[in-house]
JSON list of C-alpha atoms in Angstrom, two decimals:
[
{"chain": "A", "resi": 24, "resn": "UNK", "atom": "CA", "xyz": [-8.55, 24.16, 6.87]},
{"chain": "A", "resi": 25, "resn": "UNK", "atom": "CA", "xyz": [-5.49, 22.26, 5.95]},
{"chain": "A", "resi": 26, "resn": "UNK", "atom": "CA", "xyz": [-7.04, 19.08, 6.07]},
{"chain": "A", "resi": 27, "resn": "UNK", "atom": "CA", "xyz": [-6.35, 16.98, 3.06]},
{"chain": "A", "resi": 28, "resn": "UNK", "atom": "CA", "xyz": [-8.82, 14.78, 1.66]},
{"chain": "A", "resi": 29, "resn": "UNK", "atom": "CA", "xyz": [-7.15, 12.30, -0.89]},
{"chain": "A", "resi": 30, "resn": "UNK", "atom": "CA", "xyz": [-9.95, 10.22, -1.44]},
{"chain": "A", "resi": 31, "resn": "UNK", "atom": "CA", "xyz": [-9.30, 9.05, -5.05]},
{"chain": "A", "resi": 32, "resn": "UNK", "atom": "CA", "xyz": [-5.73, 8.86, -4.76]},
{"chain": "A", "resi": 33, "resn": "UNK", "atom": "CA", "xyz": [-4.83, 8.94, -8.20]},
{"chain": "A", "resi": 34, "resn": "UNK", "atom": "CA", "xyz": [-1.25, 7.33, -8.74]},
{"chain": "A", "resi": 35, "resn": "UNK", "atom": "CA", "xyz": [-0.51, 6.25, -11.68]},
{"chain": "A", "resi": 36, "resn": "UNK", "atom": "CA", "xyz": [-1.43, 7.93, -15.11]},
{"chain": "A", "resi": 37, "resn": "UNK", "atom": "CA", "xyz": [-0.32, 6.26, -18.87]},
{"chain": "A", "resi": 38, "resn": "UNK", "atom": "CA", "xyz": [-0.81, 7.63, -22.18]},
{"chain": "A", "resi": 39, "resn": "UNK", "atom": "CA", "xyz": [-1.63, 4.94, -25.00]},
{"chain": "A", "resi": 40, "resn": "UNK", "atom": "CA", "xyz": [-0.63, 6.96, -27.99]},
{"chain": "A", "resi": 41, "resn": "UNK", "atom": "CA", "xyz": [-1.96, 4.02, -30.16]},
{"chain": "A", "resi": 42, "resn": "UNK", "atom": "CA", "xyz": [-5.13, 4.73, -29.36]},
{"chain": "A", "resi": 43, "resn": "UNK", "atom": "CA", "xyz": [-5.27, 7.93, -27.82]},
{"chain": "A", "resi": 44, "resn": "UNK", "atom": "CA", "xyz": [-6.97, 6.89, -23.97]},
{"chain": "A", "resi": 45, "resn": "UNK", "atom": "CA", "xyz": [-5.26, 7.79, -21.28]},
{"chain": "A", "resi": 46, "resn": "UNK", "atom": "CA", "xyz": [-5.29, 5.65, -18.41]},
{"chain": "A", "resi": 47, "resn": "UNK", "atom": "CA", "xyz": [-5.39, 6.40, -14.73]},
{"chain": "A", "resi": 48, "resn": "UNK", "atom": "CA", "xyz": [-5.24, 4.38, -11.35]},
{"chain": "A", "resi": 49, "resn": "UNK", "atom": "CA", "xyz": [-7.06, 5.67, -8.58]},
{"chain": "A", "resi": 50, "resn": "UNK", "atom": "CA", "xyz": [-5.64, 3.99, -5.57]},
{"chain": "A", "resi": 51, "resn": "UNK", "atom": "CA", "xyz": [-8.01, 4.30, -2.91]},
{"chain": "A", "resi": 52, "resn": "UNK", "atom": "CA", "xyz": [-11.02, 3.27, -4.81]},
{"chain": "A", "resi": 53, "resn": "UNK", "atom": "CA", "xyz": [-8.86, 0.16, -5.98]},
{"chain": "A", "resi": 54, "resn": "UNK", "atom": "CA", "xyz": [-10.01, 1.39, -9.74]},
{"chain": "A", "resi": 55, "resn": "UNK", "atom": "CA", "xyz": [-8.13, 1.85, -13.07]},
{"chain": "A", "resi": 56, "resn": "UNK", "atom": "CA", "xyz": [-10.28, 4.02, -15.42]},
{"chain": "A", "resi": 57, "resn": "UNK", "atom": "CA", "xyz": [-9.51, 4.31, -19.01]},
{"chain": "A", "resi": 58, "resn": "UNK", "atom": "CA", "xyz": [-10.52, 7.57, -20.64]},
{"chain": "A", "resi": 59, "resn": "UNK", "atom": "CA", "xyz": [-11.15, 8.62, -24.34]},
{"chain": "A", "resi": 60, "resn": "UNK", "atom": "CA", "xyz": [-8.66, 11.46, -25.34]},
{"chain": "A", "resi": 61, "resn": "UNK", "atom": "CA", "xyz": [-8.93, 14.61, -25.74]},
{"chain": "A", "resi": 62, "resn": "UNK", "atom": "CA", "xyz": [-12.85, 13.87, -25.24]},
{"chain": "A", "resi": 63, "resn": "UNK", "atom": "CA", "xyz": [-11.91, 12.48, -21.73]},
{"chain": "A", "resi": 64, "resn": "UNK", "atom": "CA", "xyz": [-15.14, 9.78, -21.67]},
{"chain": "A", "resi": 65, "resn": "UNK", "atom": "CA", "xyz": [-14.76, 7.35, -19.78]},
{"chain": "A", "resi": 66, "resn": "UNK", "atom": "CA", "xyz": [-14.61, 4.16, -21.92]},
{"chain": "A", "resi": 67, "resn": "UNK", "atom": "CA", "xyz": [-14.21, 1.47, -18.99]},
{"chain": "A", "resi": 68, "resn": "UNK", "atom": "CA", "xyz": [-13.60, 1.16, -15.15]},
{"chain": "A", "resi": 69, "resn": "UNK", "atom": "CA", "xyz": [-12.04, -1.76, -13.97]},
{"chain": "A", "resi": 70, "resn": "UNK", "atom": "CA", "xyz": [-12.09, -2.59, -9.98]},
{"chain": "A", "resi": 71, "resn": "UNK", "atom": "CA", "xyz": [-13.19, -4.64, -6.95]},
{"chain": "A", "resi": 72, "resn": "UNK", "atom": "CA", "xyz": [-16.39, -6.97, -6.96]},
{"chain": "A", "resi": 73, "resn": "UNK", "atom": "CA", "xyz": [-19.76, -6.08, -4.90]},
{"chain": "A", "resi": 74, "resn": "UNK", "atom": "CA", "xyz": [-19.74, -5.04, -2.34]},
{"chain": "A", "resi": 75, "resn": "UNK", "atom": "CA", "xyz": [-16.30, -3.56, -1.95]},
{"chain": "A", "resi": 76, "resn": "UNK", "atom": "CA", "xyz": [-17.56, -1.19, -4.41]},
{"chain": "A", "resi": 77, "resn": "UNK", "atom": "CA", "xyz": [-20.85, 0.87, -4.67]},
{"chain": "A", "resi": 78, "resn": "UNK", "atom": "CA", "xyz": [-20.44, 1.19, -8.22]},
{"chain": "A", "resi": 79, "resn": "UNK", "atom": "CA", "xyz": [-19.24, -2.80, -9.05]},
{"chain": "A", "resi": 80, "resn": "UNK", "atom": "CA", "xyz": [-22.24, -3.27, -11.45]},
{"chain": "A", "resi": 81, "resn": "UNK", "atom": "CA", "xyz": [-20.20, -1.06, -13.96]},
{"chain": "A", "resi": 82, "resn": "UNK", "atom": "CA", "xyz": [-16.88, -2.52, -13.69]},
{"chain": "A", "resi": 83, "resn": "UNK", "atom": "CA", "xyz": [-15.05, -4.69, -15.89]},
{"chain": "A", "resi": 84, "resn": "UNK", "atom": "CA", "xyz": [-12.61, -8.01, -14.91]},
{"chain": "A", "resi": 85, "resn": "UNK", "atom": "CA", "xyz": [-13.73, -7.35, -10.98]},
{"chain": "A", "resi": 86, "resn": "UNK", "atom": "CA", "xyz": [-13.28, -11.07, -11.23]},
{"chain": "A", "resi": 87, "resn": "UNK", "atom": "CA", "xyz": [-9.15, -9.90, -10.50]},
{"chain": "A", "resi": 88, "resn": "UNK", "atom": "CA", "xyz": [-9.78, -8.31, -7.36]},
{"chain": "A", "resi": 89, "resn": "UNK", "atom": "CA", "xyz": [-6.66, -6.06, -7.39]},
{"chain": "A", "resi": 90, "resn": "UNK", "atom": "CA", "xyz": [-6.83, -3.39, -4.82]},
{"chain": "A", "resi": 91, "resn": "UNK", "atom": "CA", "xyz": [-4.89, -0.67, -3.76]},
{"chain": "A", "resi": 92, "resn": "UNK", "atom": "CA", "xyz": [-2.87, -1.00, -7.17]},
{"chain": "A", "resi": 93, "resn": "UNK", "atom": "CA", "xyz": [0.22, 1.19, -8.14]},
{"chain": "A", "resi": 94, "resn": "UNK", "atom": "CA", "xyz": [1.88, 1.85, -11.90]},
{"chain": "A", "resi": 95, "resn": "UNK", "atom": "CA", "xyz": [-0.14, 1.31, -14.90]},
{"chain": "A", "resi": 96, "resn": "UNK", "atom": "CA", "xyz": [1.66, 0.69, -18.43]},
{"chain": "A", "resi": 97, "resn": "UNK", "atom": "CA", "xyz": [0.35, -0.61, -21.99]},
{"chain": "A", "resi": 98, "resn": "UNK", "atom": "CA", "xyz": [2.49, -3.12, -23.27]},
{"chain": "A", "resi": 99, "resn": "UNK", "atom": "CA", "xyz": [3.01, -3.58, -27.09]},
{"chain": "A", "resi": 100, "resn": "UNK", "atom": "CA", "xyz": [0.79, -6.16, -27.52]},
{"chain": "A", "resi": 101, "resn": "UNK", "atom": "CA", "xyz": [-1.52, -3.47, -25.77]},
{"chain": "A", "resi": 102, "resn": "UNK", "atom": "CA", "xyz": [-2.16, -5.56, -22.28]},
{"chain": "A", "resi": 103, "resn": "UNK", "atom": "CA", "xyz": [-2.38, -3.92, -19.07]},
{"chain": "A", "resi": 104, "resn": "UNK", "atom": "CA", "xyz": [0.84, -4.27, -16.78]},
{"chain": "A", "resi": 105, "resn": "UNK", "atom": "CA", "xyz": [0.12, -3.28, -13.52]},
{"chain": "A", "resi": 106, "resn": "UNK", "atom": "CA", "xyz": [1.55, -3.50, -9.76]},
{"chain": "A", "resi": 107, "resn": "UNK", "atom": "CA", "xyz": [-1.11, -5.16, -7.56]},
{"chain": "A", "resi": 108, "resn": "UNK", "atom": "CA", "xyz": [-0.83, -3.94, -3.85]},
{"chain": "A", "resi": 109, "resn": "UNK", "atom": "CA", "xyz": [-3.36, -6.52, -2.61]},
{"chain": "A", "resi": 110, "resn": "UNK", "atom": "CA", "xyz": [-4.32, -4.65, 0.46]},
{"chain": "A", "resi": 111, "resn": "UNK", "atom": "CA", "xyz": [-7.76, -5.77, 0.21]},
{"chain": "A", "resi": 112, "resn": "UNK", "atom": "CA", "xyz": [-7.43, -9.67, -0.47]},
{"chain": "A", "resi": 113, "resn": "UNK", "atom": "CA", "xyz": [-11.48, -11.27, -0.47]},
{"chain": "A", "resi": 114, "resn": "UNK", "atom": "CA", "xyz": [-10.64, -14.67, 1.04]},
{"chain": "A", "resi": 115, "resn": "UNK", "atom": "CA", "xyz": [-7.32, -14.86, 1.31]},
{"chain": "A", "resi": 116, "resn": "UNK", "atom": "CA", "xyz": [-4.03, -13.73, 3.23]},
{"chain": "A", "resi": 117, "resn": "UNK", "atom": "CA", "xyz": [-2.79, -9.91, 2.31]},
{"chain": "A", "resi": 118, "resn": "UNK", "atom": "CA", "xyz": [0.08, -10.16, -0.69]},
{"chain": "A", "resi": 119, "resn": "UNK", "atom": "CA", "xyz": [0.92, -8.23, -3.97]},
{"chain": "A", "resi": 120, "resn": "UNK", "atom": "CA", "xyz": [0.75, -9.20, -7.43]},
{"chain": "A", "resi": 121, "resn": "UNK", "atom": "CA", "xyz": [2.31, -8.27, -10.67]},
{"chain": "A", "resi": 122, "resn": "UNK", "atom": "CA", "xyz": [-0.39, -8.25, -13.50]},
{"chain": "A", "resi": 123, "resn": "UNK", "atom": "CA", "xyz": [-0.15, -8.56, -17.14]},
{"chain": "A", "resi": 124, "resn": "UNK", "atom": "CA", "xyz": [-3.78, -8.38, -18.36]},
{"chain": "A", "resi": 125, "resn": "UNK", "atom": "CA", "xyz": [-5.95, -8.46, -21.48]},
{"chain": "A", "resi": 126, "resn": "UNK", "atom": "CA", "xyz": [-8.73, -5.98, -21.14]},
{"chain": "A", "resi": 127, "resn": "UNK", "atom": "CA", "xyz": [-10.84, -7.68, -24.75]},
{"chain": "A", "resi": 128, "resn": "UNK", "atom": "CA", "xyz": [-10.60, -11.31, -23.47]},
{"chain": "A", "resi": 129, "resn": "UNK", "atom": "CA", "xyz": [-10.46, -11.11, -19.73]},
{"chain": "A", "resi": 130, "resn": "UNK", "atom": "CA", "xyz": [-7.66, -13.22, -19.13]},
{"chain": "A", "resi": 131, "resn": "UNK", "atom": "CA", "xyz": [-4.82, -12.83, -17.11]},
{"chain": "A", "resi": 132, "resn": "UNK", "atom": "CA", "xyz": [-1.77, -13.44, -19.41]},
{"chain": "A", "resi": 133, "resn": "UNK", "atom": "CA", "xyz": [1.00, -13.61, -16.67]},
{"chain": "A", "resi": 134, "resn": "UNK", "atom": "CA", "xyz": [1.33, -13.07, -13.30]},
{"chain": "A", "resi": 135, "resn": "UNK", "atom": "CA", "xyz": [4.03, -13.05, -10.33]},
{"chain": "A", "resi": 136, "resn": "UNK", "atom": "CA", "xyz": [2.84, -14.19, -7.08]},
{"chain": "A", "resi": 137, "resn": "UNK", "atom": "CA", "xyz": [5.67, -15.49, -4.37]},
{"chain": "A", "resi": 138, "resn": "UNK", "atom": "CA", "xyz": [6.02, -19.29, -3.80]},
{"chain": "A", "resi": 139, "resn": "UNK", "atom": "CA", "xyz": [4.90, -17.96, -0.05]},
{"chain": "A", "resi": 140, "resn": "UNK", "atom": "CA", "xyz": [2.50, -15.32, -0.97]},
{"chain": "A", "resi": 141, "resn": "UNK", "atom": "CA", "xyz": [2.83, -13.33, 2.21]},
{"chain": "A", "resi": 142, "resn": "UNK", "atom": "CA", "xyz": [6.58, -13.28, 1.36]},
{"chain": "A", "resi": 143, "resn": "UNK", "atom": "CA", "xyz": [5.76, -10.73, -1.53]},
{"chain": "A", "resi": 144, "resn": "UNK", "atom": "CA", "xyz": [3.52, -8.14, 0.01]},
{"chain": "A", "resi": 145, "resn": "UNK", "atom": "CA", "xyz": [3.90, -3.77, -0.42]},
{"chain": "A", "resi": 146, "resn": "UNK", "atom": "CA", "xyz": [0.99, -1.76, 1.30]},
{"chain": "A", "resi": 147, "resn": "UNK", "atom": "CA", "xyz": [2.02, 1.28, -0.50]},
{"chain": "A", "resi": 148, "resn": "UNK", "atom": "CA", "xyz": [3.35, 2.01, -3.75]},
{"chain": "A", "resi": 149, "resn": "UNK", "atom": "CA", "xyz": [5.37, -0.26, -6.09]},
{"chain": "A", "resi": 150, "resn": "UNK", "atom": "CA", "xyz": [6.17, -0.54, -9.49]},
{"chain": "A", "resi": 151, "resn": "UNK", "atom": "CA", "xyz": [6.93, -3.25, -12.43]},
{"chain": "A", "resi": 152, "resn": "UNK", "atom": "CA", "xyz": [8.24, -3.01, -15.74]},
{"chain": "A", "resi": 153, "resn": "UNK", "atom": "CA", "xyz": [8.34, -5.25, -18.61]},
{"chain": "A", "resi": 154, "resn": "UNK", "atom": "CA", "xyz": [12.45, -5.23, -19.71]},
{"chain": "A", "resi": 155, "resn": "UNK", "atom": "CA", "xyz": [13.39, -5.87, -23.38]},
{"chain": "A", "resi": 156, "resn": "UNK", "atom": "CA", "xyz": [14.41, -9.14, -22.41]},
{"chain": "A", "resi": 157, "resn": "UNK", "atom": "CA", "xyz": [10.61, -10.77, -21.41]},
{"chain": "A", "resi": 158, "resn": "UNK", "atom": "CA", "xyz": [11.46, -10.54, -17.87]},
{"chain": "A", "resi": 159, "resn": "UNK", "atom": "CA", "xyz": [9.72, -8.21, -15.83]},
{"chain": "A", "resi": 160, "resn": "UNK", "atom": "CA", "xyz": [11.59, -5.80, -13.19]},
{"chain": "A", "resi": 161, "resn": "UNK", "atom": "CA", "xyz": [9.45, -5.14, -9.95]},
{"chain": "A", "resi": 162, "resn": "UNK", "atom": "CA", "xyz": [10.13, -2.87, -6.96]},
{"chain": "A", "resi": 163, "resn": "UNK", "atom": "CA", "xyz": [8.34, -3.82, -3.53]},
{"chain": "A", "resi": 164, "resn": "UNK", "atom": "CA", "xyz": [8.45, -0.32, -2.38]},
{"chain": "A", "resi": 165, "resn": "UNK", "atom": "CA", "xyz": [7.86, -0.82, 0.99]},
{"chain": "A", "resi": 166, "resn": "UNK", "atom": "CA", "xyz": [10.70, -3.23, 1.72]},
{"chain": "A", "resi": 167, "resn": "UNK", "atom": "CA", "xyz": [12.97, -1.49, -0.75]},
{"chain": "A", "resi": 168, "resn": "UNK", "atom": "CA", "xyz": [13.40, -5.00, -2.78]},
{"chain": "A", "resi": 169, "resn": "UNK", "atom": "CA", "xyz": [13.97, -4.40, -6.26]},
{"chain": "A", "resi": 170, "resn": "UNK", "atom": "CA", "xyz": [13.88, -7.70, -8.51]},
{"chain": "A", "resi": 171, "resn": "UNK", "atom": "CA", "xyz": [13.83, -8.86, -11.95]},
{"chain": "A", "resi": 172, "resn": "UNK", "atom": "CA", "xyz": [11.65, -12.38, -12.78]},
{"chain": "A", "resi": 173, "resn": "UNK", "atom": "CA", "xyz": [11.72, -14.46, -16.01]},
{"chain": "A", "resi": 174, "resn": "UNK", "atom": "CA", "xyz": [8.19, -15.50, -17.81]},
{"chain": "A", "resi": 175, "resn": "UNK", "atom": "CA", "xyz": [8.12, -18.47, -15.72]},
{"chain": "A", "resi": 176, "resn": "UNK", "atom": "CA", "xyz": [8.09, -16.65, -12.10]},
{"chain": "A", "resi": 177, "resn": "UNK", "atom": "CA", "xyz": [12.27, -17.57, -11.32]},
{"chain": "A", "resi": 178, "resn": "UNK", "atom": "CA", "xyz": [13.98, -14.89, -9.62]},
{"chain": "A", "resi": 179, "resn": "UNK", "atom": "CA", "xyz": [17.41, -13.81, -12.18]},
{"chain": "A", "resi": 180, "resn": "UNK", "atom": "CA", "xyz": [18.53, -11.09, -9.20]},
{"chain": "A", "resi": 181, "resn": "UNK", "atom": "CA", "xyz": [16.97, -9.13, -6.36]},
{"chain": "A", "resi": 182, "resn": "UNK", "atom": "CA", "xyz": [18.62, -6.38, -4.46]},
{"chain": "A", "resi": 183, "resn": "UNK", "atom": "CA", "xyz": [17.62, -5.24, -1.06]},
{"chain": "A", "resi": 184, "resn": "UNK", "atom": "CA", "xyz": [18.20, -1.70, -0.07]},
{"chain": "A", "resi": 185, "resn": "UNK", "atom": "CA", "xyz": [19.89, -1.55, 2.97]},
{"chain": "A", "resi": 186, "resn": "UNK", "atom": "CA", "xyz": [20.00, 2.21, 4.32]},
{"chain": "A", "resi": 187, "resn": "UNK", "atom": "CA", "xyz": [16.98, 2.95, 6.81]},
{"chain": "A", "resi": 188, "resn": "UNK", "atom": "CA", "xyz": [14.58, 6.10, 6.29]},
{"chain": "A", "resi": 189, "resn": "UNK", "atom": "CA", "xyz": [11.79, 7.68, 7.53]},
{"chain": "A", "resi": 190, "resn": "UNK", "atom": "CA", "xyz": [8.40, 7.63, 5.74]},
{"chain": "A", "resi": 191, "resn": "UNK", "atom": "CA", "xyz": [5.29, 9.42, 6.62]},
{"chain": "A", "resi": 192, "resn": "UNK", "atom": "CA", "xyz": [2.88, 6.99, 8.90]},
{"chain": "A", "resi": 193, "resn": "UNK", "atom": "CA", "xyz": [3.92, 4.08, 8.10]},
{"chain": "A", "resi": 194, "resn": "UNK", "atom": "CA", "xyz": [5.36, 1.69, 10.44]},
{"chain": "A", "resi": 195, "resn": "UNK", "atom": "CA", "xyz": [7.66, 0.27, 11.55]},
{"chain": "A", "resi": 196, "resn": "UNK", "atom": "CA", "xyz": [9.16, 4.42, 11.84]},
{"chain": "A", "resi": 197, "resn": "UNK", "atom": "CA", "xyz": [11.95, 3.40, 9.67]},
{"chain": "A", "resi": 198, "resn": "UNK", "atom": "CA", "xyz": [11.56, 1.18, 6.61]},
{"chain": "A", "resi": 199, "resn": "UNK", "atom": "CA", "xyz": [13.93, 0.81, 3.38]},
{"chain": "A", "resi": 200, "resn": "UNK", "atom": "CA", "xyz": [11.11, 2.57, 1.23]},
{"chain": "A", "resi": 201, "resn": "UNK", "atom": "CA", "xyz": [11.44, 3.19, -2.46]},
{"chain": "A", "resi": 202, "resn": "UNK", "atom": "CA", "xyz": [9.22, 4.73, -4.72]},
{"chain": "A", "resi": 203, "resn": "UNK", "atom": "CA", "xyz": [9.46, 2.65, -7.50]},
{"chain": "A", "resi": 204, "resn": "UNK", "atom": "CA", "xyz": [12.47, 1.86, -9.37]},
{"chain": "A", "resi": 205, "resn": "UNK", "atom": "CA", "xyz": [12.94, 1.92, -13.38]},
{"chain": "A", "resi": 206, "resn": "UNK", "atom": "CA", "xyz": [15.69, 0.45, -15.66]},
{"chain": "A", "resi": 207, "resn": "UNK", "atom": "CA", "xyz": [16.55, 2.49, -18.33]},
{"chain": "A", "resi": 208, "resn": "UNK", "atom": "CA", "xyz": [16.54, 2.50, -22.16]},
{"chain": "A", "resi": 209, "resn": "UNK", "atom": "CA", "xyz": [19.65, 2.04, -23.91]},
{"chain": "A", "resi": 210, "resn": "UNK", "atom": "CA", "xyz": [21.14, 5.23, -25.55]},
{"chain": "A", "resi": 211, "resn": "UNK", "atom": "CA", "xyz": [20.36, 3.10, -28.51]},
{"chain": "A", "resi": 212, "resn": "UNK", "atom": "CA", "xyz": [16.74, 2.81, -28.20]},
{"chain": "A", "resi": 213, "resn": "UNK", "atom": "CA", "xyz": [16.58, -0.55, -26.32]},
{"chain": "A", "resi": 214, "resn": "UNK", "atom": "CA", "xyz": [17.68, -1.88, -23.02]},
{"chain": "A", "resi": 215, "resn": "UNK", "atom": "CA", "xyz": [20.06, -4.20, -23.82]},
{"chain": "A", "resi": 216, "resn": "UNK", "atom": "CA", "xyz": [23.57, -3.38, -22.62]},
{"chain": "A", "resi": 217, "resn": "UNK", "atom": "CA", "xyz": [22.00, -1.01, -20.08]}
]
């Protein structure tokens, strides 16, 4: 058969050299697993609440309820940065989220939500990136908006992509998709002047 089955979707994988875990998103069962390495145990599973999950009894800061979520990262301070899709949204209107989390205290550290949430909203893939600066750079893939937002949630600059292109089943046919976007390091180890 040439049926595909994709029904982990794993999308995102990090490797914490620190402390030697890898970490891996797994997009259709809104779950980010990290894993012991080279043992590969698991050492925690964070994801949705009961009763979106059959297995919520196990996971860690469900209290978020991310789903759908897209590019993983460590920061230095060794939170989880993560783009939330928000495709499944318990009791409340569909957006996305960007998510800087502490995995030991359960707290959300920082987040970026639009002033209109519905305003800031990518079914499918996305990215963010914390910049050398303390701003963080997001892409909402699925409008092709790329956009860089201080600590406080301002906007510094956004760019819209404005050429049209097919992509797969999602509609509208044509959409100004992007995978996810990145800004460089410096050739001098940083990103400033980049």
């Amino acid at each position: 058969s040439t049926d595909i089955l994709d029904w982990m979707h794993s999308n995102a994988f990090y490797f914490d050299e620190d402390e030697y875990s890898i970490y891996m998103s797994h997009r259709h069962l809104s779950r980010i697993t990290k894993f012991s390495y080279p043992e590969g145990q698991v050492e925690w599973v964070m994801g949705l609440p009961c009763p979106y999950m059959s297995t919520c009894e196990e996971n860690i800061c469900s209290e978020l309820n991310f789903s759908f979520q897209h590019h993983i990262s460590v920061l230095e301070n060794g939170n989880l940065l993560f783009f939330d899709n928000g495709n499944i949204r318990p009791r409340s209107i569909h957006h996305s989220r960007a998510i800087e989390y502490d995995v030991n205290t359960k707290e959300v550290i920082w987040s970026y939500v639009d002033d209109m949430p519905a305003a800031f909203f990518s079914p499918y893939m996305g990215s963010v990136q914390r910049l050398w600066n303390g701003n963080t750079f997001i892409c909402e893939s699925a409008y092709g908006r790329l956009f860089e937002v201080t600590p406080e949630g301002d906007v510094v600059w956004e760019y819209v992509i404005p050429d049209f292109a097919e992509y797969l089943w999602i509609l509208p046919p044509k959409a100004h998709s992007c995978l996810l976007s990145y800004r460089p390091i410096g050739r001098y180890g940083s990103q400033r002047g980049s």
